[in-house]
mmCIF file of C-alpha atoms in Angstrom:
data_model
loop_
_atom_site.group_PDB
_atom_site.id
_atom_site.type_symbol
_atom_site.label_atom_id
_atom_site.label_comp_id
_atom_site.label_asym_id
_atom_site.label_seq_id
_atom_site.Cartn_x
_atom_site.Cartn_y
_atom_site.Cartn_z
ATOM 1 C CA MET A 477 -5.084 10.356 -4.768
ATOM 2 C CA THR A 478 -3.752 11.005 -8.275
ATOM 3 C CA ASN A 479 -3.123 14.464 -9.647
ATOM 4 C CA PRO A 480 -5.545 14.868 -12.610
ATOM 5 C CA ASN A 481 -2.954 16.932 -14.463
ATOM 6 C CA SER A 482 -0.026 14.559 -14.026
ATOM 7 C CA GLU A 483 2.280 14.198 -17.031
ATOM 8 C CA THR A 484 1.143 10.623 -17.660
ATOM 9 C CA GLU A 485 -2.540 11.559 -17.623
ATOM 10 C CA LEU A 486 -1.900 14.490 -19.949
ATOM 11 C CA MET A 487 -0.075 12.206 -22.385
ATOM 12 C CA LEU A 488 -2.941 9.692 -22.275
ATOM 13 C CA LYS A 489 -5.359 12.521 -23.129
ATOM 14 C CA GLY A 490 -3.378 13.257 -26.303
ATOM 15 C CA TYR A 491 -1.015 15.952 -25.044
ATOM 16 C CA GLY A 492 2.533 15.948 -26.342
ATOM 17 C CA LEU A 493 5.681 17.783 -25.365
ATOM 18 C CA THR A 494 5.971 21.112 -27.186
ATOM 19 C CA THR A 495 9.312 22.898 -27.207
ATOM 20 C CA ALA A 496 9.526 26.430 -28.578
ATOM 21 C CA GLU A 497 12.540 28.640 -29.152
ATOM 22 C CA MET A 498 11.648 32.321 -29.060
ATOM 23 C CA PHE A 499 13.908 34.809 -30.803
ATOM 24 C CA TYR A 500 13.384 38.287 -29.418
ATOM 25 C CA HIS A 501 14.898 41.762 -29.647
ATOM 26 C CA MET A 502 16.772 42.921 -26.562
ATOM 27 C CA PRO A 503 14.905 45.907 -25.041
ATOM 28 C CA ASP A 504 18.069 48.020 -24.602
ATOM 29 C CA HIS A 505 19.675 46.888 -27.890
ATOM 30 C CA PRO A 506 16.884 46.391 -30.448
ATOM 31 C CA HIS A 507 19.265 45.168 -33.188
ATOM 32 C CA VAL A 508 20.466 42.300 -30.998
ATOM 33 C CA LEU A 509 18.507 39.041 -30.917
ATOM 34 C CA ASN A 510 18.413 36.732 -27.919
ATOM 35 C CA THR A 511 16.692 33.379 -27.416
ATOM 36 C CA PHE A 512 14.393 31.884 -24.819
ATOM 37 C CA VAL A 513 13.343 28.216 -24.697
ATOM 38 C CA TRP A 514 9.825 27.329 -23.500
ATOM 39 C CA GLN A 515 8.537 23.799 -22.920
ATOM 40 C CA ASP A 516 5.143 22.454 -21.835
ATOM 41 C CA TYR A 517 2.618 19.736 -22.608
ATOM 42 C CA ASP A 518 0.248 20.925 -25.313
ATOM 43 C CA LEU A 519 -2.330 19.696 -27.832
ATOM 44 C CA ALA A 520 -1.479 19.655 -31.534
ATOM 45 C CA PRO A 521 -2.393 21.054 -34.008
ATOM 46 C CA ASP A 522 -3.936 24.062 -32.214
ATOM 47 C CA HIS A 523 -1.271 24.460 -29.479
ATOM 48 C CA PRO A 524 -3.438 26.530 -27.081
ATOM 49 C CA ARG A 525 -0.811 26.705 -24.317
ATOM 50 C CA LEU A 526 1.925 27.847 -26.701
ATOM 51 C CA PHE A 527 -0.251 30.571 -28.226
ATOM 52 C CA ARG A 528 -1.419 31.673 -24.766
ATOM 53 C CA PHE A 529 2.256 32.054 -23.767
ATOM 54 C CA ILE A 530 3.018 34.012 -26.960
ATOM 55 C CA GLU A 531 0.096 36.354 -26.159
ATOM 56 C CA TYR A 532 1.411 36.737 -22.593
ATOM 57 C CA TRP A 533 4.860 37.553 -23.989
ATOM 58 C CA GLY A 534 3.432 40.277 -26.242
ATOM 59 C CA GLU A 535 1.530 41.863 -23.352
ATOM 60 C CA GLU A 536 4.002 41.524 -20.460
ATOM 61 C CA ILE A 537 7.581 41.166 -21.775
ATOM 62 C CA GLU A 538 9.493 44.210 -23.022
ATOM 63 C CA GLY A 539 11.551 42.414 -25.690
ATOM 64 C CA PRO A 540 9.409 42.129 -28.844
ATOM 65 C CA LEU A 541 9.366 38.730 -30.518
ATOM 66 C CA HIS A 542 11.207 38.348 -33.790
ATOM 67 C CA SER A 543 10.229 34.737 -34.515
ATOM 68 C CA VAL A 544 9.227 31.469 -32.868
ATOM 69 C CA ARG A 545 10.406 28.005 -33.857
ATOM 70 C CA PHE A 546 8.710 25.012 -32.251
ATOM 71 C CA THR A 547 8.409 21.252 -32.341
ATOM 72 C CA HIS A 548 5.802 18.898 -30.918
ATOM 73 C CA ARG A 549 6.220 15.251 -30.031
ATOM 74 C CA LYS A 550 3.714 12.811 -28.608
ATOM 75 C CA LEU A 551 5.588 10.687 -26.110
ATOM 76 C CA ILE A 552 2.924 8.006 -25.874
ATOM 77 C CA SER A 553 -0.367 7.508 -27.610
ATOM 78 C CA PRO A 554 -3.537 5.983 -26.184
ATOM 79 C CA GLY A 555 -2.974 2.810 -28.237
ATOM 80 C CA GLU A 556 0.388 2.208 -26.563
ATOM 81 C CA TRP A 557 -0.980 2.193 -23.018
ATOM 82 C CA ARG A 558 -3.138 -0.416 -21.329
ATOM 83 C CA HIS A 559 -4.590 -0.197 -17.862
ATOM 84 C CA VAL A 560 -3.893 -3.527 -16.136
ATOM 85 C CA VAL A 561 -6.393 -4.455 -13.446
ATOM 86 C CA GLY A 562 -5.005 -7.838 -12.368
ATOM 87 C CA GLU A 563 -1.977 -10.053 -12.641
ATOM 88 C CA PHE A 564 -1.724 -13.841 -13.033
ATOM 89 C CA THR A 565 1.318 -15.693 -11.724
ATOM 90 C CA MET A 566 2.113 -19.061 -13.301
ATOM 91 C CA HIS A 567 4.636 -21.492 -11.885
#
């Protein structure tokens, strides 16, 4: 049985790979910035998973965010994929 949330199925549903770099203030040294890289499959242009993670960060992580830089790339699009049902062999 196939996992309905496999990477391939997500990509076929329009998800792309979103990579975000979070710049945040260190809790013990507020004038020092550190970075954290987050990556997941997400839907552009709304990016619900990215914004859900940013909300989680604001509620649960002590280091306040300074800024977020992100990129989104669709690895395949529905037009680039065909489901093949059979195969013909010719000699």
